[in-house]
Short mmCIF file of C-alpha atoms in Angstrom, two decimals:
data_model
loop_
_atom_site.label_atom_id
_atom_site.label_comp_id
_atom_site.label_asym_id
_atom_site.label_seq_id
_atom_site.Cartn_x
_atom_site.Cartn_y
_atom_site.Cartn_z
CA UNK C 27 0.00 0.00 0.00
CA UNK C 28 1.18 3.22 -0.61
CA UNK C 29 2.62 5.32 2.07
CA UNK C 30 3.22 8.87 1.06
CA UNK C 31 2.09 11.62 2.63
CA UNK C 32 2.18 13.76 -0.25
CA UNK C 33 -0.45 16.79 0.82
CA UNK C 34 0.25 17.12 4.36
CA UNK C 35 3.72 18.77 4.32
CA UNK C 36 4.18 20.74 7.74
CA UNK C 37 0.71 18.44 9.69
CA UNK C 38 2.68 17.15 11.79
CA UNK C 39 -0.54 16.01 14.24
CA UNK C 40 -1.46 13.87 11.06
CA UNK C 41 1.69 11.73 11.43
CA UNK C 42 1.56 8.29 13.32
CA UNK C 43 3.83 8.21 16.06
CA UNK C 44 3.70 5.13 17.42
CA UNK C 45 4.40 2.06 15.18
CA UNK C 46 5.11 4.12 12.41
CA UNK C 47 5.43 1.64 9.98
CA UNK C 48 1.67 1.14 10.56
CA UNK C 49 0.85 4.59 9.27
CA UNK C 50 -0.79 5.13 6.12
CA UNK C 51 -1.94 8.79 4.41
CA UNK C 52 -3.20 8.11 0.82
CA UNK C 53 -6.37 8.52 0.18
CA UNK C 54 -7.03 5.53 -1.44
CA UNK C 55 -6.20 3.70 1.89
CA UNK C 56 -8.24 6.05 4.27
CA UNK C 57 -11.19 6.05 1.85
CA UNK C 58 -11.94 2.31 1.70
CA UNK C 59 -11.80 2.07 5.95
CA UNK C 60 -13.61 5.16 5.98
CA UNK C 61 -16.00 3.26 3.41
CA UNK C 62 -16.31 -0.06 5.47
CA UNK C 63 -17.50 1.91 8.41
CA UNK C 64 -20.35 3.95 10.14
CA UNK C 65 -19.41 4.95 13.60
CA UNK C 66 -17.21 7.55 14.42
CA UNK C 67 -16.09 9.00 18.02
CA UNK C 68 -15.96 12.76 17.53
CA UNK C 69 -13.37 14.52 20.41
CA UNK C 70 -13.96 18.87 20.76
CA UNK C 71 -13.44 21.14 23.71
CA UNK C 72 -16.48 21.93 25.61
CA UNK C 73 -16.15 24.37 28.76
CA UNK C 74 -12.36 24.47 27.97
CA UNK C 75 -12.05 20.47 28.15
CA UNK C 76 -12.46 17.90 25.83
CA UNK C 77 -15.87 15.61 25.22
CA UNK C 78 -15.88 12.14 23.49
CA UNK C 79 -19.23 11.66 21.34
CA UNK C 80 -19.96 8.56 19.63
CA UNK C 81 -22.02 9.04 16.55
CA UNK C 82 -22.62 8.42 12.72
CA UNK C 83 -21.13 9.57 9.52
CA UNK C 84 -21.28 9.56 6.15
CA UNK C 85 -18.16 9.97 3.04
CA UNK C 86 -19.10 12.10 0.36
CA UNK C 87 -16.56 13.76 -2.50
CA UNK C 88 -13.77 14.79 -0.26
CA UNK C 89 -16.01 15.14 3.01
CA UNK C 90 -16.79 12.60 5.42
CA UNK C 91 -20.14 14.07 7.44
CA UNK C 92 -22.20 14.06 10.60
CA UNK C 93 -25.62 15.06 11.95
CA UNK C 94 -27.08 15.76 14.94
CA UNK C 95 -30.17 17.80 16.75
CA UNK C 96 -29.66 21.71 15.91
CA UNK C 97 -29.23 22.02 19.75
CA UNK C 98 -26.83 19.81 20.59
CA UNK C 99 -23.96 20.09 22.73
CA UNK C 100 -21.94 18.07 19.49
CA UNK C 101 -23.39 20.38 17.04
CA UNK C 102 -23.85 23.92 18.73
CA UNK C 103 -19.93 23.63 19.41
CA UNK C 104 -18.68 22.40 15.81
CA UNK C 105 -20.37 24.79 13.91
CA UNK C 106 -18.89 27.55 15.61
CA UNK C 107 -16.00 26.54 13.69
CA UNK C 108 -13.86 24.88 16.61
CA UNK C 109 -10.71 22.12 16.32
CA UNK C 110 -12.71 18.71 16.04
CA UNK C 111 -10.50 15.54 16.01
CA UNK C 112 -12.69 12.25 14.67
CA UNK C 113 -11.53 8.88 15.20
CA UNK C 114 -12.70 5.54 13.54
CA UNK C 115 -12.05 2.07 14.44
CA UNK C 116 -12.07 -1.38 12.99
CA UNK C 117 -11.21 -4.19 15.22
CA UNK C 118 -10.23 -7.16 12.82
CA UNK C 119 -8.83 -9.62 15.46
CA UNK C 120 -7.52 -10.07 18.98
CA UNK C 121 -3.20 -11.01 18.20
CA UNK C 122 -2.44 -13.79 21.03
CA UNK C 123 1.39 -13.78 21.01
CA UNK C 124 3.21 -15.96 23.00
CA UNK C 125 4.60 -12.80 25.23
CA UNK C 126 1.95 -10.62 27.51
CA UNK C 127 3.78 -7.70 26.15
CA UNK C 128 3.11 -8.78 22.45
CA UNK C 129 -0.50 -9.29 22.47
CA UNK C 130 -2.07 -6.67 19.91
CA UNK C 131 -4.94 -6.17 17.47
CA UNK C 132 -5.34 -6.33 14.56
CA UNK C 133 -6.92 -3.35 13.59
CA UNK C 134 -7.78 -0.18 10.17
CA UNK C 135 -8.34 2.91 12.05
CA UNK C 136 -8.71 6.51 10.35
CA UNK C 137 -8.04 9.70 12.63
CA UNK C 138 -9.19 12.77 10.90
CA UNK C 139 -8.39 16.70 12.15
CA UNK C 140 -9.77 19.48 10.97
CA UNK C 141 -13.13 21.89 11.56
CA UNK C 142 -16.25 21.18 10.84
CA UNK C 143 -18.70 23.70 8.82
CA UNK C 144 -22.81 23.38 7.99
CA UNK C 145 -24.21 22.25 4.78
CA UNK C 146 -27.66 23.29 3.20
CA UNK C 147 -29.69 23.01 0.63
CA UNK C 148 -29.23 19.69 -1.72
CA UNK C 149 -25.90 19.21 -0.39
CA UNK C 150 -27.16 19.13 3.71
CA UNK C 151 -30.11 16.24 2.13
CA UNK C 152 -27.31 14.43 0.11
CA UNK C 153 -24.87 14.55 2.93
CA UNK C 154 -27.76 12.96 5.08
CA UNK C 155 -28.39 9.97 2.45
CA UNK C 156 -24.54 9.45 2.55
CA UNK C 157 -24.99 8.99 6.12
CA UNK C 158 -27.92 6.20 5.77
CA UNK C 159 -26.23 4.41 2.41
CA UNK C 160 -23.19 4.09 4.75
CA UNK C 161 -24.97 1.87 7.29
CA UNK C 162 -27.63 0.57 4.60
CA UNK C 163 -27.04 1.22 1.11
CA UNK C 164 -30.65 1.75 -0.49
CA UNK C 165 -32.58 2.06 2.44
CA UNK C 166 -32.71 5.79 2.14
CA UNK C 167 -34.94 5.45 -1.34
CA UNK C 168 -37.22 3.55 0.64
CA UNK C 169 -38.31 5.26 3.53
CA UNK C 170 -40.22 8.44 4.07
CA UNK C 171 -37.84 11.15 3.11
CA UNK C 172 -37.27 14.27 5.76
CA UNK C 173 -39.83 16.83 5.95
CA UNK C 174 -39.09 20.59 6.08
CA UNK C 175 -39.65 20.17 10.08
CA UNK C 176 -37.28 17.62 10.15
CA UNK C 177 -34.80 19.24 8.31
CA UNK C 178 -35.05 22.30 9.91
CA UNK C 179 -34.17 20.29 13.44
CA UNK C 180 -31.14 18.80 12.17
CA UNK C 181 -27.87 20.08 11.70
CA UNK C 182 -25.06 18.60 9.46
CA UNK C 183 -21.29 19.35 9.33
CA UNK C 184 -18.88 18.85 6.71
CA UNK C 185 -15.43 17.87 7.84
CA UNK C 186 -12.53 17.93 4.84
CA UNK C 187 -10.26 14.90 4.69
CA UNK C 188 -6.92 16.96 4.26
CA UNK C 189 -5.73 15.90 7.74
CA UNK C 190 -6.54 12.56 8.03
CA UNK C 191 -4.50 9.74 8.68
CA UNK C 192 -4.93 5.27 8.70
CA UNK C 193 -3.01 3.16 10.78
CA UNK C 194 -3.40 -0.74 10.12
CA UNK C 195 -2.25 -3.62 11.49
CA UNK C 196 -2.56 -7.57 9.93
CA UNK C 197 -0.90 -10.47 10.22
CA UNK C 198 0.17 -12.87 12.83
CA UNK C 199 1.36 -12.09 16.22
CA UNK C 200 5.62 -11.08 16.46
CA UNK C 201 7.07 -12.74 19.40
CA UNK C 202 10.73 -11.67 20.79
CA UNK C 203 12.74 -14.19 18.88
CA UNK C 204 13.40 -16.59 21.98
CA UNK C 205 9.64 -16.75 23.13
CA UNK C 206 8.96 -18.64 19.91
CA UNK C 207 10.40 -21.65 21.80
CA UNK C 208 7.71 -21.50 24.55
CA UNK C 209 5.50 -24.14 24.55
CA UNK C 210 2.31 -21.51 24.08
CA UNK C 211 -0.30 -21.05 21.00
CA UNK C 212 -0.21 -18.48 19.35
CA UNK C 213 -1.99 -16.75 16.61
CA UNK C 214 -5.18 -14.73 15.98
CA UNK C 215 -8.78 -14.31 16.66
CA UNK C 216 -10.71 -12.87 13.79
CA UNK C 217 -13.54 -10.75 14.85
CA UNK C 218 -15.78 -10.28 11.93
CA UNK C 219 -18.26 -7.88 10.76
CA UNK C 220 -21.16 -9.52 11.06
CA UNK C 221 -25.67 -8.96 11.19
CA UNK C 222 -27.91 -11.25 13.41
CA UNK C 223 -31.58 -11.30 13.76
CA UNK C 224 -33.45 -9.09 11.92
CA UNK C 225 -36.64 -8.44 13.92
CA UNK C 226 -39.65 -6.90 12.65
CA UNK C 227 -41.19 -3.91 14.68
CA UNK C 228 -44.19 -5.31 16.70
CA UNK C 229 -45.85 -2.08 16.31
CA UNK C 230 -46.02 -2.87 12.45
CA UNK C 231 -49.74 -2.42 11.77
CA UNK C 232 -49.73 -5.20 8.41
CA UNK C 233 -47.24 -7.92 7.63
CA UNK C 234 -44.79 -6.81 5.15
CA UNK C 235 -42.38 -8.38 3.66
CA UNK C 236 -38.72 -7.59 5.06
CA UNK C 237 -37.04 -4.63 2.68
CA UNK C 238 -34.32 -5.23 -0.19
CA UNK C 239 -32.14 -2.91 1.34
CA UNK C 240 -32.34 -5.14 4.96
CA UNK C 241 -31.99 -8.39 2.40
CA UNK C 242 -29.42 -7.31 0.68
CA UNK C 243 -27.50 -5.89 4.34
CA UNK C 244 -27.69 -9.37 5.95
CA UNK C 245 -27.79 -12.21 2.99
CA UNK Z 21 -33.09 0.13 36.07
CA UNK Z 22 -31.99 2.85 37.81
CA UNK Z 23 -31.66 6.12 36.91
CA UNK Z 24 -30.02 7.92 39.91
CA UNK Z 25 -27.56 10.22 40.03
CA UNK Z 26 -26.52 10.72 43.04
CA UNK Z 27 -22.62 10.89 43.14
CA UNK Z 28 -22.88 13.14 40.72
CA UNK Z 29 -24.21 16.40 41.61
CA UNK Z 30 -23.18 19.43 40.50
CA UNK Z 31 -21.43 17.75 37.71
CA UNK Z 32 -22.88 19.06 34.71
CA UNK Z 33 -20.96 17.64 32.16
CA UNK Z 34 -21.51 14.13 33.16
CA UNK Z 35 -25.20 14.40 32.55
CA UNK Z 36 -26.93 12.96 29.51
CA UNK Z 37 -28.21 16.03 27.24
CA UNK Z 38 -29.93 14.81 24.37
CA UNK Z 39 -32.54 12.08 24.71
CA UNK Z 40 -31.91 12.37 28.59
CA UNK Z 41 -34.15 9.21 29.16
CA UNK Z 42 -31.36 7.42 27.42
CA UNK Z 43 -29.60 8.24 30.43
CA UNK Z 44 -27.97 5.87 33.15
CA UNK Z 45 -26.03 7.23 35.75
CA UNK Z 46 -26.16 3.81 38.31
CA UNK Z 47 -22.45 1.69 38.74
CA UNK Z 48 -24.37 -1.17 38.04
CA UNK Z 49 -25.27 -0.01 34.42
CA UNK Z 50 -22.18 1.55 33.88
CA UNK Z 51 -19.96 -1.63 34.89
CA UNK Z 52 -21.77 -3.60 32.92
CA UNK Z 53 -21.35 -1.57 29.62
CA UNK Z 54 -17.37 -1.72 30.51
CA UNK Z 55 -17.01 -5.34 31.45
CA UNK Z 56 -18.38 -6.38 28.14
CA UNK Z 57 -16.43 -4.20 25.73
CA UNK Z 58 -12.52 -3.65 25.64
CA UNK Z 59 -12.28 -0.83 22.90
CA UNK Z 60 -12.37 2.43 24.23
CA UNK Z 61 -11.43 6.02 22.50
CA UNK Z 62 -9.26 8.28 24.63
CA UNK Z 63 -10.21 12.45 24.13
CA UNK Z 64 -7.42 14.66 25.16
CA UNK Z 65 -5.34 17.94 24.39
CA UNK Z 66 -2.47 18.72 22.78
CA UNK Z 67 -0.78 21.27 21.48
CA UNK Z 68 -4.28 23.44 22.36
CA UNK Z 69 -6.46 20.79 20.17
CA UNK Z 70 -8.24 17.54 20.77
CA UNK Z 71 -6.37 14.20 19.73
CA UNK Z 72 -8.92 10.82 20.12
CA UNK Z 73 -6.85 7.80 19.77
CA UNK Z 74 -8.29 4.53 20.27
CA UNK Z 75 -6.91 1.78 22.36
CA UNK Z 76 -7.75 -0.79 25.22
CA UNK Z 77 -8.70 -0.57 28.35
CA UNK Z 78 -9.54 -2.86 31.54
CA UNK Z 79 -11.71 -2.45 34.59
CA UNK Z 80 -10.60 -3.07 38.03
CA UNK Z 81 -12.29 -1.76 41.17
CA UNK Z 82 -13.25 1.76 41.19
CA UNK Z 83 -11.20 2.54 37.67
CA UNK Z 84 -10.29 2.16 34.01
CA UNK Z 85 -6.73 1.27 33.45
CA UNK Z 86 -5.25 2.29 29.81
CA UNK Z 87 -1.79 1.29 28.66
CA UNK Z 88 0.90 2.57 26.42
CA UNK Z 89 4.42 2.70 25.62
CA UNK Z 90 5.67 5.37 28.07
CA UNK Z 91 7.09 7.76 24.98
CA UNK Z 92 3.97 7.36 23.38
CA UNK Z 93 1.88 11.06 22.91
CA UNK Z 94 -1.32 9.51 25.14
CA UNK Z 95 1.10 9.04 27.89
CA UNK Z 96 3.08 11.62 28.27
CA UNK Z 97 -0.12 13.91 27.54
CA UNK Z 98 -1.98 12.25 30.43
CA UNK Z 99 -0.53 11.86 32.81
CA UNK Z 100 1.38 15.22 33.11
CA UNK Z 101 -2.86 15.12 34.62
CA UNK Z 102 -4.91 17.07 32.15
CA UNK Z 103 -8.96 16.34 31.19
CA UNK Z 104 -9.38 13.33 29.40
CA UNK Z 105 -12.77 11.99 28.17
CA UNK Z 106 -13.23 8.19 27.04
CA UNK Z 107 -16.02 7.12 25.30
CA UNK Z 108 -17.11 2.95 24.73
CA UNK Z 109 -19.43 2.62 22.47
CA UNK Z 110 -21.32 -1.03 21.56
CA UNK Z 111 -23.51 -0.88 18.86
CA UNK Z 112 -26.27 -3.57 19.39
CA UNK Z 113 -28.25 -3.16 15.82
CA UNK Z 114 -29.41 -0.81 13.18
CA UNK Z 115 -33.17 0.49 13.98
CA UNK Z 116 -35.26 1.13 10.78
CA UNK Z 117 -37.74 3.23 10.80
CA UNK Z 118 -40.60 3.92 8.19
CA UNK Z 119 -38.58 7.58 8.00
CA UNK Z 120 -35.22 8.67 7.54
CA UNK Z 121 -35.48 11.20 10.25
CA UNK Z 122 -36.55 8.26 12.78
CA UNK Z 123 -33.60 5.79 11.45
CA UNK Z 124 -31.34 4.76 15.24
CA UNK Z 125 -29.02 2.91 16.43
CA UNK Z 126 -29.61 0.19 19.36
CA UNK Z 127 -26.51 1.29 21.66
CA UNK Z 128 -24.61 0.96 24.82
CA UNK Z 129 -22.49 3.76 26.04
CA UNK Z 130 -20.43 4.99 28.72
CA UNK Z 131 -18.43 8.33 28.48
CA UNK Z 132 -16.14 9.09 31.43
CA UNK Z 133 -14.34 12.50 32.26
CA UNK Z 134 -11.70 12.78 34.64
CA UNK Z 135 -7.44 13.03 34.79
CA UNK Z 136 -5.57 9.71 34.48
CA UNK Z 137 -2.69 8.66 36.75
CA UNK Z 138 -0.18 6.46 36.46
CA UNK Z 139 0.11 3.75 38.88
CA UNK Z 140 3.24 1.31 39.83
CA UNK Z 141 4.24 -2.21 41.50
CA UNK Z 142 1.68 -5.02 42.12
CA UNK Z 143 -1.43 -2.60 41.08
CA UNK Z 144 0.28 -2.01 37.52
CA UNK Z 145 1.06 -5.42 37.28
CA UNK Z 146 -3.10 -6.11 37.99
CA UNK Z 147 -4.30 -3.60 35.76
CA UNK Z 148 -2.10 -5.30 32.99
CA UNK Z 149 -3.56 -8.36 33.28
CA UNK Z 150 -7.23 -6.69 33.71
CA UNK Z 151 -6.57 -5.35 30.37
CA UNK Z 152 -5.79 -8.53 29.31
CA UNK Z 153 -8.59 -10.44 31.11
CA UNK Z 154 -11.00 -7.87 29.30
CA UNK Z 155 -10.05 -9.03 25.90
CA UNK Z 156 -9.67 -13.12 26.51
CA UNK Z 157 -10.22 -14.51 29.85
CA UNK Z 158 -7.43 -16.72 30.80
CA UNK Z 159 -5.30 -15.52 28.63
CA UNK Z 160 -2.70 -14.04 30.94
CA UNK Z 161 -1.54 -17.06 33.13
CA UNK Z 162 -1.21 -19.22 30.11
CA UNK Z 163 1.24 -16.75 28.59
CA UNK Z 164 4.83 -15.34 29.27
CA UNK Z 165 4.66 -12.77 31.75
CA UNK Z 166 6.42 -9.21 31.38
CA UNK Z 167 9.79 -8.67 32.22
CA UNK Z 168 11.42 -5.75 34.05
CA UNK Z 169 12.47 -3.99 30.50
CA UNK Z 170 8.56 -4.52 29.25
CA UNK Z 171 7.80 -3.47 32.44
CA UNK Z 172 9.68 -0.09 32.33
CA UNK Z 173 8.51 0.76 28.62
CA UNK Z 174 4.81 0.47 29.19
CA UNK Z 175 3.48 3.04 31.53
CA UNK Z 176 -0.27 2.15 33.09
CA UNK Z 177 -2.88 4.68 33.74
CA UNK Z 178 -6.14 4.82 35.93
CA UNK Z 179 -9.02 7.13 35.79
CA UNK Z 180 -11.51 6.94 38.21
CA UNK Z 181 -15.34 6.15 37.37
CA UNK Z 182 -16.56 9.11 39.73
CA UNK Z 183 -17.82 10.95 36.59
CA UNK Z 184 -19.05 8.65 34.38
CA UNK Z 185 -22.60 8.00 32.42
CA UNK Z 186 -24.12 5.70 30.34
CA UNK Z 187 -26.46 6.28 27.80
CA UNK Z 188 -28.86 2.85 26.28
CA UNK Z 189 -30.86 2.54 23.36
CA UNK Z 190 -33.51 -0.67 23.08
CA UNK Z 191 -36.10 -1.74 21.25
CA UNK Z 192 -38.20 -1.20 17.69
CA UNK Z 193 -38.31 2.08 15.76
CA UNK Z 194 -40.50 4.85 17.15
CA UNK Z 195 -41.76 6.62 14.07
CA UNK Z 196 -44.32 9.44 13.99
CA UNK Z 197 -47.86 8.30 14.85
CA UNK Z 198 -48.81 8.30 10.82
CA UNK Z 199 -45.83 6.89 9.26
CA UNK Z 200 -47.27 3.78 10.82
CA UNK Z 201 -49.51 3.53 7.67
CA UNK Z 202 -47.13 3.51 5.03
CA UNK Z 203 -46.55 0.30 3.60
CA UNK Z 204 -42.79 -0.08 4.61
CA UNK Z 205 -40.79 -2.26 6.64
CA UNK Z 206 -39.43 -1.39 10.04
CA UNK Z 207 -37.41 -3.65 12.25
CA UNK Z 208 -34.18 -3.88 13.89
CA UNK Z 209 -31.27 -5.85 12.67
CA UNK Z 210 -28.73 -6.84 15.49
CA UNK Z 211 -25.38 -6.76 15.20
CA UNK Z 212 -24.32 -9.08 17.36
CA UNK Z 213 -20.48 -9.50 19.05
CA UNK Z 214 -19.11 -12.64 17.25
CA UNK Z 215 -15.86 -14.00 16.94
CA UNK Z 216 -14.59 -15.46 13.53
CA UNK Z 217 -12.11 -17.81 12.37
CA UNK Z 218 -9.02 -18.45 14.76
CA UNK Z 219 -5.74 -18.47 12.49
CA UNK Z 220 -2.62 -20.32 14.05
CA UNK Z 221 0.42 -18.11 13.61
CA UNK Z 222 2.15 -19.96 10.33
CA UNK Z 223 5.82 -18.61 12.30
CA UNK Z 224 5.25 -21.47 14.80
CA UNK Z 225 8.05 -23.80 15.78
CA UNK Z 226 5.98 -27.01 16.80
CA UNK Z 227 2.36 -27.58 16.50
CA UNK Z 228 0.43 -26.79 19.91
CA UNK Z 229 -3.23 -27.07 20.07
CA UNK Z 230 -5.43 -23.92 20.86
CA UNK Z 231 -4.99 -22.24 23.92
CA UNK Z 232 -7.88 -23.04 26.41
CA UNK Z 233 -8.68 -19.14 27.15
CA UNK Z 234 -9.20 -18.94 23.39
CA UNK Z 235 -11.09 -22.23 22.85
CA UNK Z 236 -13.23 -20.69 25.54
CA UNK Z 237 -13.98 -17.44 24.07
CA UNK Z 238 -14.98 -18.67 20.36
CA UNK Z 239 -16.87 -21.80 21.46
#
């Protein structure tokens, strides 16, 4: 995988410290983690310390974005243009080296810095079916789209992808060279991506048949 | 289950602002949410702007312990003893609703503010191998235990649960009283915890079978 980090010449806060080796800042890399994921934990300053929100988002053009009530803590602070740091986080597998000290993950993370601004118009409703398609592609065409209410009570932020970052790590567990003598398994756990049940709301007032969009998500 | 808050008083930023009936404030709740996840994303300053870096974590008595390598920016930034706010998130399925606007998540989460410490001797050693225990059960007596040179690179940090919340989401959709009648599905599709396949490191010398703390934790 490429490596560069062509377009962020002087960010140092986008480099990966530790592990270096893991680090990764082409786009091609962040974009398909970025693209295998929904949740992201969004870190800003609140009362002059910081606050850890877990919520959705959405990639779009060069953009990934997020929504929220118009009067939330998350939103009423990002939009007045503060530093917002976004992290997302695939967990892969559990790494069971033979050492206490070796066990790891394996693990695609993204880490994105920047500020956040508000969209309107088509873009704020196209941002907001980027958000759904991310968690289930085609569901947004067939549900009730947002009214003007609706819209009007919902914020979303736009957050550029010139400071982000991936760090990834595969592979097998590495042992100190004479722990590979231990009598001790090693290897790895994978921990898959994965849907269960799909349960039909009991409120439902006529059988219907379950949605392509929810086929097509768990088949 | 309860919905007390009685530690917590006069701690504002602790409390659960949007969809406060989300809101969990009991140890009970709270310990439950950590004992069953092992992911956590770590909010802190530097350089005057937020940083969120995930990594693992491990609950022992009245604290969460986090671990790094003792050059590593989270350490050195914590526990010099500024604000840090951690966020564990488990998403428990994807709630479809008849509209976009009334789409969810099904959710577990616990944010906690506070300032980390490091800790030393027998307590690091037992918040290393609670951080361990967190991940795989058993894994830590079957393995090789850390040295005094491990020791000395990884530095341990606790942060107290004194200001900590959860926040819960259950159950069906709740869409507006009229979307009821439109002929589309709503349901919930779980996303359960699972683990996959377990991969024997191809670097091993002899051929051992699966650890028992593993065999335990995929059966």
């Amino acid at each position: 995988m490429k490596k560069e980090h062509p377009k962020l010449i002087g960010m140092e806060r986008t480099r990966v410290k530790r592990s270096p080796n893991r680090g990764h800042y082409d786009d091609e890399t962040i974009r398909a983690i970025l693209k295998n994921n929904y949740l992201c934990h969004v870190a800003f300053n609140h009362q002059n310390a910081p606050v850890n929100i877990p919520t959705l988002y959405g990639l779009l053009g060069d953009y990934i974005y997020f929504h929220g009530a118009t009067t939330s803590r998350l939103i009423t602070n990002l939009e007045s243009g503060i530093d917002v740091c976004v992290a997302i986080t695939q967990v892969d597998g559990l790494v069971l080296a033979r050492s206490a000290f070796h066990h790891s993950m394996n693990y695609q993370s993204v880490v994105v810095f920047g500020k956040a601004k508000p969209v309107s118009g088509d873009l704020k409703l196209e941002a907001l079916k980027a958000i759904s398609d991310q968690i289930i592609p085609g569901r947004w065409k067939e549900v009730r789209a947002p009214n003007a209410k609706e819209m009007k009570a919902t914020t979303v932020l736009q957050l550029p992808l010139t400071e982000a970052s991936a760090k990834i790590r595969t592979g097998p567990p590495s042992d100190d060279k004479a722990d590979y003598d231990l009598p001790i398994w090693a290897g790895v756990v994978n921990t898959p991506k994965v849907y269960g049940e799909v349960e039909t709301d009991p409120g439902s007032k006529v059988e219907l048949p379950i949605s392509k969009s929810v086929q097509s998500l768990v088949k």
